[in-house]
Each structure stands twice: as C-alpha cells, then as structure tokens.
DNA sequence: AAATCAATCTTGACACTGTAAAGTTGATGA
DNA sequence: TCATCAACTTTACAGTGTCAAGATTGATTT
C-alpha cells in the first residue's frame, strides 16, 4: 500500500535560507493539510517535511518524533472542535433543549468537516494521550457539553449528580458514535449521510432526554433511506 | 516508532515442509493474535508471516495484499460480534426492553474484549469496505439490533417507520460511541471503565427509549467517577 | 569587532515496512 | 513418466521513522 511520492526537494536547495523562520508552525500546518488530503494513514513525517520544504530530519528538532507532532495537531484540533461547538450553541438559550442539541450538532459537524483531525484526536497510539496540553484542550469541549446537559436538567428539576453524569456520557456517546459511523461509511456515502445530519441527530437527542420528536415531514424520507442501507 | 523485532525465522528452515498445509487459516489466526497483542498500528504483514512460520511474501499468494488479509479478519470479527450479541440476547424476551439493552451490551462487550478487531472493522482505509462478504457479515449484527428495536417498538417490519429507523441509528450510535470512547481512554483507564459498562449502558438505552432508569445504588458512585474525570 | 555558542537544519545511515518479480519445490493429472 | 501448476522462497526496491554526526547561521559574549 505504498504509493509513489514526489521525492524531489520542494525547492532548489540554493533558493531557500538555511533557517526556515517558523518551521514549527509550518510543520503543523503541513500536517493538517496532509491529514485533510490523505487521512491519518497517509500522513508521514517525511511528507510533512517535504511540504514544509525542509529535510526529512528537521521535524525531530521541533517535535521529537511523529507522536509529538501529532499530539500538537490534536491539541489544535480540540481547540477547533470547541470553537465549532461554541459557534453552534451561540444562539441557543442556556438550559434549553436546543442548547443541548446544538452542542451535539457542533460536535458532529466538526467531525464531518475535519475527519482526519477528528479521527486523530481519539487515536491513543498515534499521540501522547497523557500530554497535559492535550488533556486540557479536551476538557474544553467536554465542559461545553456537560454544561449544556447540566443546565438543561437543572432547569426542569434538581437532578441527582449520577443521573446528570449518565446523560452527559450518553450524549457524548451518541454524538461520537454517530460521527464515527458516518465517517466509517456505515450510513452510506458520507456526502448523503451528512445531508441527513441535521434531520436525524436533533430527534435522537430529544429521545435521549425524553422529549417529543420535531421532525419536518421532508426529513422522513432521508431517515428511512439510512435504515434501508442494508 | 519502529521497535526492534525478532527477525529470525520462527523455525529452522529445514525442519518445516515447503508447503504449509493450511497457511490461509494460519495467517488469519496470526493476524488476530497480532491484533490482540500489538493493536492495528502494530500489526504488519511480515509479522503475521513470521508468526505463521513462512516467508514474508507468502501471504500475498493467499490474500493479495495487506488489505485483503485485514478484510477477511474483519469479516470473521463481524461474525464474532454477531455471535456475542446473539449470546447476550439469548435469555431476553423478544420485544422487551431487556432485549434491546442486551443487544447493546453485547455490542460493547465485544468491543472491549476484542478492541483490535473491533477497531479494524471501522477502518475503511485498511480494508476493502465494499467487499460483498464484509457487507454481508456486517448486516448480521445490524439486523440483530434492528430487530430488537423493531420488536420493542411493536412493529413487525422495523424498516418501515422513520421513527423506528431513527431509534435504530440512535441505539447503534450510542453503543458505538460508548465503546469507542471507552477504548480511546476517554472514560478513564479501560479496566475501570469496563467495570461500569453494565452499570451505565442499560440506563442510557432506557433513557433513549423513554423508560425510567433502573440503577442499583452501588452503581451510582461509578457513574459520578466517570463524570468527574476531567 | 571578533570569537564563541547554541539552536537550527542537512546528510547519511540503519532497521523496518509492503509489494513485485523471478526462482524452487512438490503434488497432481495426462 | 513427465509436464504442469499452485504454493512457497528469494531477491530487490522504494518508502518509512529515527538516530548520529556534520553544516550553517543568528545571537551572545568578550
């Protein structure tokens, strides 16, 4: 499964300065691009170096090894995920069902828009899972979802903590699993599945929180289609 | 990220016959073992060949390339998943809530018992996702869950109703996401998380289907612990 | 201003990988 | 008996991550 690669140095060796300037940032950007174009499996350290226009061993001086680079990419991805969720919940009233739904929608939207980065965030063996920065970055998006659930449950009636914890874990699992299954092609081609995101997920979340579905009639066809995929 | 490997042939070249006997089966078994011991990232074609006691190029004659081998491993894994779910469902009455819950429990149990194989099943880029055998094998476990949901919702033909389709997708997403997050270490160490599987998942499923939780008091501590992980 | 230093980047090497091509082996059918 | 052919090995090649050692350069010290 090794495909030929442009082995030539990206720039004539003479035309670029010996010192890059901000190689660290350039390598991170290169990694994100490689991730988007070729996926995790296709990303290589040497490929990132080529894209940044430096020798194959240059990245080591900034990130140690490949897991070091990917860890920092994952940290940035976590920040982007939190930003996407924040944007999604911006217009929702805190404590409302829409607030909870929006947080889940933001989560899945990020996954579909940045499948490579999203996948990387949960590949323990490809990064340093105990990195403090990574843990802190991950706590952000988790906090957004937890706050949404807590506010919603607290508004209706004071819920016991375990019940709220369970609903947080359930919401996260639901969104995470939905995203993962879509990206794995289990709901059909990603393109068609993405179209049904906004139709399906909100009612899933509503069901999880004991609320009545709010489907528009035109969404129903899409839903049936997904179920009939086998 | 390359760790040293026992490069010596597993058997003195003279002591084994030129023809293996059933190399195909031996290689599949070797792949499953490598998967269990080293995970997907650690599995290599040459490693499987070494473990089976043949030359590194032998697998090509039976599986073409590495994706061919992994596709067949994934097919077998799908069958195991269906078997685990069937076993979990066996004692539950069809149409009951326990029936639905058991199917989800079986799904997640398989994931935790065989993380490597479970992960492989959803790695499109590492196998041939359109392989007819793989699709057929995947339809088995999906059918079990779909039937459980359909029977519970009181409809003979589960696919006919969008509502049922949505609940099937939601159940699958919930179980899949829960398994994935546990395996990714997002609920703390896998060992402790696994202990809370039976405590958490049933009530998650109950919530999804609008049923009251049925937690035993001793489960509550575990649940809080998970929510407090950050 | 000159010398030194440390960070940055390159070159070269090594062990490993997947895959292709060509050569061996041994069982099977004419 | 002997030709055939699938099963397996050997050899080779391009690509990979990582290490060690050398080259370059901007910054710091004298």
Short mmCIF file of C-alpha atoms (C1' of nucleotides) in Angstrom, two decimals:
data_model
loop_
_atom_site.label_atom_id
_atom_site.label_comp_id
_atom_site.label_asym_id
_atom_site.label_seq_id
_atom_site.Cartn_x
_atom_site.Cartn_y
_atom_site.Cartn_z
CA UNK A 1 0.00 0.00 0.00
CA UNK A 2 2.88 2.34 -0.69
CA UNK A 3 2.23 4.83 -3.42
CA UNK A 4 4.95 6.65 -5.32
CA UNK A 5 5.84 10.03 -3.96
CA UNK A 6 7.44 13.15 -5.30
CA UNK A 7 10.86 12.59 -3.87
CA UNK A 8 12.42 15.80 -5.12
CA UNK A 9 13.13 18.54 -2.67
CA UNK A 10 10.32 21.08 -2.88
CA UNK A 11 12.71 23.92 -3.54
CA UNK A 12 16.09 24.13 -5.23
CA UNK A 13 18.44 23.79 -2.33
CA UNK A 14 20.08 27.11 -3.04
CA UNK A 15 16.99 29.30 -3.22
CA UNK A 16 15.84 28.99 0.38
CA UNK A 17 17.59 30.09 3.53
CA UNK A 18 19.17 27.52 5.78
CA UNK A 19 16.90 28.55 8.63
CA UNK A 20 13.22 28.38 7.89
CA UNK A 21 11.90 31.11 10.10
CA UNK A 22 8.93 29.46 11.74
CA UNK A 23 9.29 25.82 10.88
CA UNK A 24 7.30 24.74 13.86
CA UNK A 25 4.16 26.47 12.67
CA UNK A 26 4.82 25.46 9.08
CA UNK A 27 5.05 21.79 10.04
CA UNK A 28 1.82 21.94 12.00
CA UNK A 29 0.07 23.49 9.02
CA UNK A 30 1.60 20.91 6.71
CA UNK A 31 0.39 18.10 8.96
CA UNK A 32 -3.15 19.46 8.95
CA UNK A 33 -3.10 19.62 5.16
CA UNK A 34 -1.70 16.13 4.78
CA UNK A 35 -4.32 14.91 7.21
CA UNK A 36 -7.07 16.51 5.18
CA UNK A 37 -5.78 15.23 1.85
CA UNK A 38 -4.57 11.73 2.69
CA UNK A 39 -6.04 10.89 6.06
CA UNK A 40 -4.16 9.61 9.07
CA UNK A 41 -2.89 6.52 7.33
CA UNK A 42 -1.46 8.58 4.50
CA UNK A 43 0.25 11.15 6.68
CA UNK A 44 4.00 10.72 7.07
CA UNK A 45 6.60 12.73 8.87
CA UNK A 46 8.72 12.92 5.77
CA UNK A 47 5.74 14.06 3.77
CA UNK A 48 5.13 16.91 6.17
CA UNK A 49 8.79 17.86 5.96
CA UNK A 50 8.64 17.88 2.16
CA UNK A 51 5.53 20.02 2.22
CA UNK A 52 7.23 22.48 4.53
CA UNK A 53 10.29 22.49 2.29
CA UNK A 54 12.81 21.12 4.74
CA UNK A 55 14.85 17.96 5.11
CA UNK A 56 13.26 14.79 6.42
CA UNK A 57 15.00 15.02 9.76
CA UNK A 58 14.11 18.62 10.52
CA UNK A 59 10.83 17.89 12.33
CA UNK A 60 12.64 15.94 15.02
CA UNK A 61 14.23 19.10 16.36
CA UNK A 62 10.82 20.65 17.00
CA UNK A 63 8.61 17.70 17.93
CA UNK A 64 10.90 14.84 18.82
CA UNK A 65 9.08 12.17 16.93
CA UNK A 66 5.91 11.77 14.94
CA UNK A 67 3.71 11.35 18.02
CA UNK A 68 4.99 14.68 19.25
CA UNK A 69 3.87 16.40 16.07
CA UNK A 70 0.52 14.63 16.04
CA UNK A 71 -0.10 15.48 19.67
CA UNK A 72 0.18 19.16 18.89
CA UNK A 73 -2.05 18.74 15.86
CA UNK A 74 -4.60 17.05 18.11
CA UNK A 75 -4.42 19.88 20.62
CA UNK A 76 -5.17 22.39 17.88
CA UNK A 77 -7.97 20.15 16.65
CA UNK A 78 -9.51 20.04 20.11
CA UNK A 79 -9.49 23.81 20.18
CA UNK A 80 -11.18 23.92 16.78
CA UNK A 81 -13.79 21.43 17.98
CA UNK A 82 -14.57 23.57 20.99
CA UNK A 83 -14.82 26.62 18.75
CA UNK A 84 -17.23 24.86 16.41
CA UNK A 85 -19.38 23.81 19.35
CA UNK A 86 -19.31 27.31 20.78
CA UNK A 87 -20.46 28.71 17.49
CA UNK A 88 -23.24 26.14 17.30
CA UNK A 89 -24.62 26.94 20.73
CA UNK A 90 -24.14 30.69 20.44
CA UNK A 91 -27.75 31.44 19.57
CA UNK A 92 -29.34 28.89 21.89
CA UNK A 93 -30.64 29.81 25.28
CA UNK A 94 -28.64 28.15 28.03
CA UNK A 95 -30.73 25.48 29.68
CA UNK A 96 -32.96 24.89 26.68
CA UNK A 97 -33.20 21.62 24.77
CA UNK A 98 -31.88 23.48 21.72
CA UNK A 99 -28.77 24.27 23.70
CA UNK A 100 -28.08 20.59 24.24
CA UNK A 101 -28.94 19.71 20.67
CA UNK A 102 -26.72 22.45 19.30
CA UNK A 103 -23.73 21.21 21.26
CA UNK A 104 -24.15 17.76 19.75
CA UNK A 105 -24.64 19.21 16.29
CA UNK A 106 -21.47 21.22 16.64
CA UNK A 107 -19.56 18.13 17.69
CA UNK A 108 -20.69 16.10 14.70
CA UNK A 109 -20.30 18.98 12.28
CA UNK A 110 -16.66 19.34 13.23
CA UNK A 111 -16.15 15.61 12.76
CA UNK A 112 -17.59 15.71 9.25
CA UNK A 113 -15.74 18.86 8.26
CA UNK A 114 -12.38 17.68 9.58
CA UNK A 115 -12.48 13.88 9.56
CA UNK A 116 -8.73 13.47 9.68
CA UNK A 117 -8.23 15.71 12.67
CA UNK A 118 -11.27 14.32 14.42
CA UNK A 119 -10.06 10.77 13.97
CA UNK A 120 -6.61 11.67 15.20
CA UNK A 121 -7.95 13.01 18.50
CA UNK A 122 -9.01 9.51 19.51
CA UNK A 123 -6.02 7.54 18.27
CA UNK A 124 -4.19 6.99 21.52
CA UNK A 125 -1.37 5.03 19.93
CA UNK A 126 -0.55 7.81 17.47
CA UNK A 127 -0.16 10.55 20.05
CA UNK A 128 0.76 11.11 23.68
CA UNK A 129 -2.59 10.63 25.37
CA UNK A 130 -1.42 11.89 28.75
CA UNK A 131 0.02 15.13 27.45
CA UNK A 132 -1.22 17.86 29.82
CA UNK A 133 -1.94 20.26 26.99
CA UNK A 134 -3.96 17.63 25.18
CA UNK A 135 -5.97 16.81 28.29
CA UNK A 136 -6.66 20.46 28.93
CA UNK A 137 -7.73 21.03 25.33
CA UNK A 138 -10.08 18.07 25.52
CA UNK A 139 -11.65 19.31 28.71
CA UNK A 140 -12.94 22.36 26.84
CA UNK A 141 -15.37 20.63 24.52
CA UNK A 142 -16.35 18.19 27.23
CA UNK A 143 -17.12 21.10 29.51
CA UNK A 144 -19.36 22.69 26.90
CA UNK A 145 -21.44 19.52 26.55
CA UNK A 146 -21.51 18.88 30.27
CA UNK A 147 -22.65 22.43 30.95
CA UNK A 148 -25.40 22.17 28.36
CA UNK A 149 -26.72 18.96 29.88
CA UNK A 150 -26.37 20.20 33.43
CA UNK A 151 -28.18 23.44 32.69
CA UNK A 152 -30.99 21.63 30.92
CA UNK A 153 -31.50 19.03 33.63
CA UNK A 154 -31.12 21.53 36.44
CA UNK A 155 -33.81 23.72 34.99
CA UNK A 156 -36.52 21.07 34.95
CA UNK A 157 -35.94 19.64 38.41
CA UNK A 158 -32.85 19.25 40.57
CA UNK A 159 -31.37 16.04 39.29
CA UNK A 160 -29.05 13.80 41.17
CA UNK A 161 -25.47 14.05 40.06
CA UNK A 162 -25.20 10.47 38.80
CA UNK A 163 -28.22 10.94 36.60
CA UNK A 164 -26.72 14.04 35.07
CA UNK A 165 -23.37 12.31 34.64
CA UNK A 166 -25.05 9.46 32.85
CA UNK A 167 -26.84 11.82 30.48
CA UNK A 168 -23.61 13.63 29.71
CA UNK A 169 -21.87 10.37 28.89
CA UNK A 170 -24.87 9.27 26.84
CA UNK A 171 -24.98 12.48 24.85
CA UNK A 172 -21.28 12.32 24.17
CA UNK A 173 -21.51 8.67 23.19
CA UNK A 174 -24.44 9.33 20.89
CA UNK A 175 -22.75 12.19 19.08
CA UNK A 176 -19.40 10.45 18.97
CA UNK A 177 -20.85 7.20 17.70
CA UNK A 178 -23.00 8.94 15.13
CA UNK A 179 -19.99 10.82 13.81
CA UNK A 180 -17.81 7.72 13.81
CA UNK A 181 -20.34 5.59 11.99
CA UNK A 182 -20.92 8.26 9.37
CA UNK A 183 -17.20 8.70 8.77
CA UNK A 184 -16.78 4.94 8.57
CA UNK A 185 -19.35 4.90 5.80
CA UNK A 186 -21.81 2.85 7.81
CA UNK A 187 -24.68 5.18 6.95
CA UNK A 188 -23.87 5.18 3.26
CA UNK A 189 -21.65 7.66 1.42
CA UNK A 190 -20.54 10.44 3.71
CA UNK A 191 -21.99 13.10 1.44
CA UNK A 192 -25.56 11.77 1.62
CA UNK A 193 -25.23 10.97 5.28
CA UNK A 194 -24.05 14.48 6.06
CA UNK A 195 -27.17 15.86 4.48
CA UNK A 196 -29.26 13.96 6.97
CA UNK A 197 -27.25 15.06 9.98
CA UNK A 198 -29.46 17.99 10.82
CA UNK A 199 -32.53 15.85 10.23
CA UNK A 200 -31.59 12.90 12.39
CA UNK A 201 -29.44 14.00 15.28
CA UNK A 202 -31.76 16.53 16.92
CA UNK A 203 -34.52 13.98 17.34
CA UNK A 204 -32.06 11.43 18.62
CA UNK A 205 -31.01 13.85 21.31
CA UNK A 206 -34.64 14.67 22.05
CA UNK A 207 -35.38 10.99 22.50
CA UNK A 208 -32.44 10.66 24.84
CA UNK A 209 -33.88 13.41 27.02
CA UNK A 210 -37.45 12.20 26.87
CA UNK A 211 -38.72 14.90 24.54
CA UNK A 212 -41.09 14.50 21.61
CA UNK A 213 -39.56 14.39 18.13
CA UNK A 214 -39.82 17.51 16.00
CA UNK A 215 -39.27 16.14 12.53
CA UNK A 216 -40.32 18.02 9.48
CA UNK A 217 -42.10 15.75 7.02
CA UNK A 218 -39.41 16.14 4.37
CA UNK A 219 -36.84 14.63 6.69
CA UNK A 220 -38.62 11.32 6.97
CA UNK A 221 -37.54 10.02 3.60
CA UNK A 222 -33.90 10.58 4.44
CA UNK A 223 -34.23 8.68 7.66
CA UNK A 224 -35.84 5.66 6.09
CA UNK A 225 -33.16 5.65 3.44
CA UNK A 226 -30.47 5.30 6.03
CA UNK A 227 -32.18 2.41 7.75
CA UNK A 228 -32.63 0.62 4.44
CA UNK A 229 -28.96 0.71 3.61
CA UNK A 230 -28.53 -2.99 4.23
CA UNK B 1 8.14 4.49 16.15
CA UNK B 2 9.73 1.28 14.95
CA UNK B 3 10.51 -1.20 17.66
CA UNK B 4 13.05 -3.96 17.22
CA UNK B 5 11.66 -7.26 16.10
CA UNK B 6 12.73 -10.84 16.29
CA UNK B 7 13.97 -11.12 12.77
CA UNK B 8 14.90 -14.79 12.88
CA UNK B 9 12.69 -17.24 11.09
CA UNK B 10 10.41 -18.88 13.66
CA UNK B 11 11.55 -22.33 12.63
CA UNK B 12 14.86 -23.65 11.34
CA UNK B 13 14.36 -23.57 7.63
CA UNK B 14 14.99 -27.26 7.30
CA UNK B 15 12.55 -28.53 9.92
CA UNK B 16 9.34 -27.47 8.22
CA UNK B 17 7.87 -28.62 4.95
CA UNK B 18 7.97 -26.35 1.96
CA UNK B 19 4.21 -26.30 1.79
CA UNK B 20 2.48 -25.20 4.92
CA UNK B 21 -0.74 -27.15 4.76
CA UNK B 22 -3.32 -24.54 5.65
CA UNK B 23 -1.44 -21.30 5.51
CA UNK B 24 -4.56 -19.30 4.82
CA UNK B 25 -6.11 -20.22 8.15
CA UNK B 26 -2.78 -19.91 9.95
CA UNK B 27 -2.28 -16.39 8.66
CA UNK B 28 -5.76 -15.33 9.73
CA UNK B 29 -5.11 -16.69 13.21
CA UNK B 30 -1.74 -14.96 13.30
CA UNK B 31 -3.33 -11.67 12.31
CA UNK B 32 -5.90 -11.95 15.08
CA UNK B 33 -3.14 -12.60 17.60
CA UNK B 34 -1.00 -9.74 16.38
CA UNK B 35 -4.05 -7.51 16.52
CA UNK B 36 -4.73 -8.50 20.11
CA UNK B 37 -1.13 -8.08 21.22
CA UNK B 38 0.00 -5.00 19.31
CA UNK B 39 -3.14 -3.35 18.02
CA UNK B 40 -3.82 -2.28 14.48
CA UNK B 41 -0.86 0.08 14.32
CA UNK B 42 1.48 -2.67 15.42
CA UNK B 43 0.23 -5.31 13.04
CA UNK B 44 2.39 -5.92 9.97
CA UNK B 45 2.09 -8.35 7.12
CA UNK B 46 5.62 -9.55 7.69
CA UNK B 47 4.91 -10.02 11.36
CA UNK B 48 1.96 -12.24 10.56
CA UNK B 49 4.10 -14.24 8.15
CA UNK B 50 6.80 -14.69 10.80
CA UNK B 51 4.22 -15.82 13.31
CA UNK B 52 2.85 -18.35 10.84
CA UNK B 53 6.39 -19.54 10.11
CA UNK B 54 6.55 -18.65 6.45
CA UNK B 55 8.42 -16.18 4.32
CA UNK B 56 7.34 -12.58 4.24
CA UNK B 57 5.97 -12.83 0.72
CA UNK B 58 3.84 -15.91 1.30
CA UNK B 59 0.71 -14.01 2.41
CA UNK B 60 0.45 -12.32 -0.98
CA UNK B 61 -0.46 -15.61 -2.64
CA UNK B 62 -3.48 -16.04 -0.37
CA UNK B 63 -4.68 -12.50 0.24
CA UNK B 64 -3.10 -10.32 -2.41
CA UNK B 65 -2.08 -7.50 -0.14
CA UNK B 66 -2.47 -6.46 3.45
CA UNK B 67 -5.95 -5.04 2.95
CA UNK B 68 -7.01 -8.42 1.62
CA UNK B 69 -5.88 -10.13 4.79
CA UNK B 70 -7.43 -7.50 7.03
CA UNK B 71 -10.71 -7.65 5.15
CA UNK B 72 -11.01 -11.33 5.95
CA UNK B 73 -10.06 -10.70 9.56
CA UNK B 74 -12.79 -8.07 9.69
CA UNK B 75 -15.32 -10.50 8.25
CA UNK B 76 -14.51 -13.02 10.95
CA UNK B 77 -14.70 -10.26 13.55
CA UNK B 78 -18.15 -9.27 12.35
CA UNK B 79 -19.26 -12.86 12.77
CA UNK B 80 -17.85 -12.90 16.30
CA UNK B 81 -19.63 -9.65 17.08
CA UNK B 82 -22.93 -11.08 15.92
CA UNK B 83 -22.31 -14.20 18.00
CA UNK B 84 -21.58 -12.14 21.09
CA UNK B 85 -24.76 -10.15 20.57
CA UNK B 86 -26.78 -13.31 19.99
CA UNK B 87 -25.46 -14.74 23.22
CA UNK B 88 -26.32 -11.56 25.09
CA UNK B 89 -29.83 -11.55 23.66
CA UNK B 90 -30.46 -15.25 24.18
CA UNK B 91 -32.25 -15.02 27.51
CA UNK B 92 -34.21 -11.85 26.79
CA UNK B 93 -37.76 -11.93 25.58
CA UNK B 94 -38.06 -10.56 22.07
CA UNK B 95 -39.80 -7.22 22.15
CA UNK B 96 -38.82 -6.41 25.71
CA UNK B 97 -36.66 -3.51 26.76
CA UNK B 98 -34.14 -6.03 28.07
CA UNK B 99 -33.90 -7.40 24.57
CA UNK B 100 -32.82 -4.03 23.23
CA UNK B 101 -30.49 -3.42 26.15
CA UNK B 102 -28.88 -6.82 25.78
CA UNK B 103 -28.11 -6.22 22.13
CA UNK B 104 -26.30 -3.01 23.02
CA UNK B 105 -24.48 -4.70 25.88
CA UNK B 106 -23.34 -7.47 23.57
CA UNK B 107 -22.05 -4.92 21.09
CA UNK B 108 -19.99 -3.06 23.65
CA UNK B 109 -18.79 -6.21 25.35
CA UNK B 110 -17.34 -7.46 22.10
CA UNK B 111 -15.63 -4.13 21.55
CA UNK B 112 -13.97 -4.24 24.97
CA UNK B 113 -12.98 -7.89 24.68
CA UNK B 114 -11.55 -7.55 21.18
CA UNK B 115 -10.51 -3.93 20.79
CA UNK B 116 -8.17 -4.60 17.90
CA UNK B 117 -10.68 -6.48 15.83
CA UNK B 118 -13.45 -4.05 16.71
CA UNK B 119 -11.35 -1.09 15.67
CA UNK B 120 -10.38 -2.76 12.43
CA UNK B 121 -14.00 -3.24 11.38
CA UNK B 122 -14.41 0.53 11.04
CA UNK B 123 -11.09 1.40 9.42
CA UNK B 124 -12.18 1.83 5.85
CA UNK B 125 -8.73 2.69 4.60
CA UNK B 126 -7.20 -0.51 5.97
CA UNK B 127 -9.62 -2.91 4.30
CA UNK B 128 -11.86 -3.23 1.29
CA UNK B 129 -15.03 -1.60 2.55
CA UNK B 130 -17.14 -2.70 -0.42
CA UNK B 131 -16.23 -6.36 -0.20
CA UNK B 132 -19.52 -8.28 -0.51
CA UNK B 133 -18.57 -10.73 2.22
CA UNK B 134 -17.74 -7.90 4.57
CA UNK B 135 -21.02 -6.13 3.87
CA UNK B 136 -22.96 -9.34 4.41
CA UNK B 137 -21.15 -10.04 7.67
CA UNK B 138 -21.88 -6.53 8.89
CA UNK B 139 -25.55 -6.86 8.07
CA UNK B 140 -25.84 -9.65 10.65
CA UNK B 141 -25.16 -7.61 13.77
CA UNK B 142 -27.05 -4.67 12.35
CA UNK B 143 -30.03 -6.93 11.77
CA UNK B 144 -29.96 -8.13 15.35
CA UNK B 145 -30.09 -4.60 16.72
CA UNK B 146 -32.67 -3.51 14.18
CA UNK B 147 -34.87 -6.47 15.02
CA UNK B 148 -34.60 -5.77 18.74
CA UNK B 149 -35.63 -2.16 18.27
CA UNK B 150 -38.35 -3.02 15.80
CA UNK B 151 -39.83 -5.68 18.03
CA UNK B 152 -39.76 -3.37 21.02
CA UNK B 153 -41.47 -0.58 19.16
CA UNK B 154 -44.14 -3.08 18.27
CA UNK B 155 -43.77 -3.24 14.56
CA UNK B 156 -43.22 -6.35 12.54
CA UNK B 157 -41.20 -4.65 9.84
CA UNK B 158 -38.67 -2.44 11.58
CA UNK B 159 -37.58 -0.54 8.50
CA UNK B 160 -40.99 0.73 7.57
CA UNK B 161 -41.20 3.57 10.07
CA UNK B 162 -38.85 6.54 10.17
CA UNK B 163 -39.24 6.65 13.91
CA UNK B 164 -38.01 3.11 14.21
CA UNK B 165 -35.17 3.79 11.81
CA UNK B 166 -34.11 6.76 13.87
CA UNK B 167 -34.14 4.73 17.06
CA UNK B 168 -32.06 2.00 15.45
CA UNK B 169 -29.48 4.53 14.29
CA UNK B 170 -29.53 6.16 17.73
CA UNK B 171 -29.04 2.87 19.55
CA UNK B 172 -26.21 1.90 17.27
CA UNK B 173 -24.61 5.32 17.62
CA UNK B 174 -24.93 5.22 21.38
CA UNK B 175 -23.36 1.79 21.73
CA UNK B 176 -20.70 2.51 19.12
CA UNK B 177 -19.77 5.83 20.63
CA UNK B 178 -19.71 4.47 24.15
CA UNK B 179 -17.41 1.65 23.06
CA UNK B 180 -15.19 3.97 21.08
CA UNK B 181 -14.81 6.49 23.87
CA UNK B 182 -14.01 3.78 26.38
CA UNK B 183 -11.39 2.23 24.12
CA UNK B 184 -9.92 5.67 23.46
CA UNK B 185 -9.48 6.07 27.19
CA UNK B 186 -11.90 8.99 27.39
CA UNK B 187 -13.71 7.45 30.36
CA UNK B 188 -10.51 6.77 32.26
CA UNK B 189 -8.48 3.55 32.16
CA UNK B 190 -10.25 0.89 30.17
CA UNK B 191 -10.24 -1.52 33.09
CA UNK B 192 -12.19 0.75 35.42
CA UNK B 193 -14.43 1.91 32.63
CA UNK B 194 -15.27 -1.65 31.68
CA UNK B 195 -16.46 -2.26 35.21
CA UNK B 196 -19.05 0.45 34.78
CA UNK B 197 -20.31 -0.81 31.45
CA UNK B 198 -23.10 -2.89 32.92
CA UNK B 199 -23.97 -0.06 35.28
CA UNK B 200 -24.14 2.75 32.77
CA UNK B 201 -25.22 1.47 29.39
CA UNK B 202 -28.59 -0.07 30.33
CA UNK B 203 -29.89 3.18 31.75
CA UNK B 204 -28.57 5.08 28.76
CA UNK B 205 -30.59 2.83 26.50
CA UNK B 206 -33.61 3.15 28.77
CA UNK B 207 -33.35 6.92 28.54
CA UNK B 208 -33.16 6.71 24.77
CA UNK B 209 -36.42 4.77 24.72
CA UNK B 210 -38.17 6.93 27.28
CA UNK B 211 -38.01 4.40 30.12
CA UNK B 212 -37.24 5.08 33.76
CA UNK B 213 -33.71 4.31 34.97
CA UNK B 214 -33.16 1.15 36.99
CA UNK B 215 -29.87 1.83 38.73
CA UNK B 216 -28.81 -0.10 41.75
CA UNK B 217 -27.47 2.24 44.43
CA UNK B 218 -23.98 0.76 44.29
CA UNK B 219 -23.65 1.80 40.66
CA UNK B 220 -24.00 5.47 41.36
CA UNK B 221 -20.51 6.01 42.66
CA UNK B 222 -19.02 4.60 39.48
CA UNK B 223 -21.08 6.90 37.34
CA UNK B 224 -20.07 10.02 39.21
CA UNK B 225 -16.47 8.99 38.97
CA UNK B 226 -16.67 8.93 35.21
CA UNK B 227 -18.20 12.38 35.01
CA UNK B 228 -15.52 13.78 37.28
CA UNK B 229 -12.68 12.53 35.15
CA UNK B 230 -11.69 15.98 33.99
"C1'" DA C 1 34.81 43.78 16.02
"C1'" DA C 2 35.83 39.17 16.82
"C1'" DA C 3 35.08 34.87 18.84
"C1'" DT C 4 32.17 31.72 20.65
"C1'" DC C 5 27.94 29.35 21.29
"C1'" DA C 6 23.66 27.13 20.78
"C1'" DA C 7 19.84 26.47 18.02
"C1'" DT C 8 18.51 25.09 13.59
"C1'" DC C 9 18.74 22.41 9.73
"C1'" DT C 10 21.12 18.77 6.50
"C1'" DT C 11 23.32 14.47 5.30
"C1'" DG C 12 23.87 9.80 5.76
"C1'" DA C 13 22.88 5.54 7.76
"C1'" DC C 14 20.04 1.75 9.72
"C1'" DA C 15 16.29 -1.36 10.52
"C1'" DC C 16 11.93 -1.86 9.24
"C1'" DT C 17 7.84 -1.94 6.01
"C1'" DG C 18 4.73 -3.56 1.64
"C1'" DT C 19 4.94 -5.24 -2.86
"C1'" DA C 20 6.67 -7.02 -7.31
"C1'" DA C 21 9.35 -10.37 -9.98
"C1'" DA C 22 11.71 -14.38 -10.57
"C1'" DG C 23 13.20 -18.78 -8.90
"C1'" DT C 24 12.11 -23.56 -6.10
"C1'" DT C 25 9.51 -27.16 -4.56
"C1'" DG C 26 6.46 -30.82 -4.70
"C1'" DA C 27 1.84 -32.67 -5.58
"C1'" DT C 28 -1.37 -33.83 -9.31
"C1'" DG C 29 -3.18 -35.25 -13.62
"C1'" DA C 30 -2.28 -36.86 -18.56
"C1'" DT D 1 6.88 -40.86 -16.57
"C1'" DC D 2 6.66 -36.32 -17.04
"C1'" DA D 3 4.70 -31.81 -17.70
"C1'" DT D 4 2.05 -28.61 -15.28
"C1'" DC D 5 0.86 -25.61 -11.73
"C1'" DA D 6 -0.18 -23.81 -7.28
"C1'" DA D 7 2.37 -22.90 -3.10
"C1'" DC D 8 6.17 -21.01 -1.27
"C1'" DT D 9 11.02 -18.64 -1.13
"C1'" DT D 10 14.48 -15.41 -2.51
"C1'" DT D 11 15.82 -11.16 -4.06
"C1'" DA D 12 15.15 -6.45 -4.92
"C1'" DC D 13 13.24 -1.78 -4.49
"C1'" DA D 14 11.12 2.34 -2.88
"C1'" DG D 15 9.34 4.21 1.07
"C1'" DT D 16 9.20 4.93 6.26
"C1'" DG D 17 10.81 6.72 11.32
"C1'" DT D 18 14.70 7.63 13.97
"C1'" DC D 19 19.45 8.29 15.22
"C1'" DA D 20 24.19 10.35 14.88
"C1'" DA D 21 27.20 13.49 13.04
"C1'" DG D 22 28.15 17.46 10.32
"C1'" DA D 23 26.98 22.19 8.34
"C1'" DT D 24 25.06 26.78 8.77
"C1'" DT D 25 23.68 30.84 11.00
"C1'" DG D 26 21.88 34.35 14.20
"C1'" DA D 27 22.75 35.74 18.83
"C1'" DT D 28 25.71 36.42 22.80
"C1'" DT D 29 29.71 37.31 24.98
"C1'" DT D 30 34.31 39.14 25.27
#
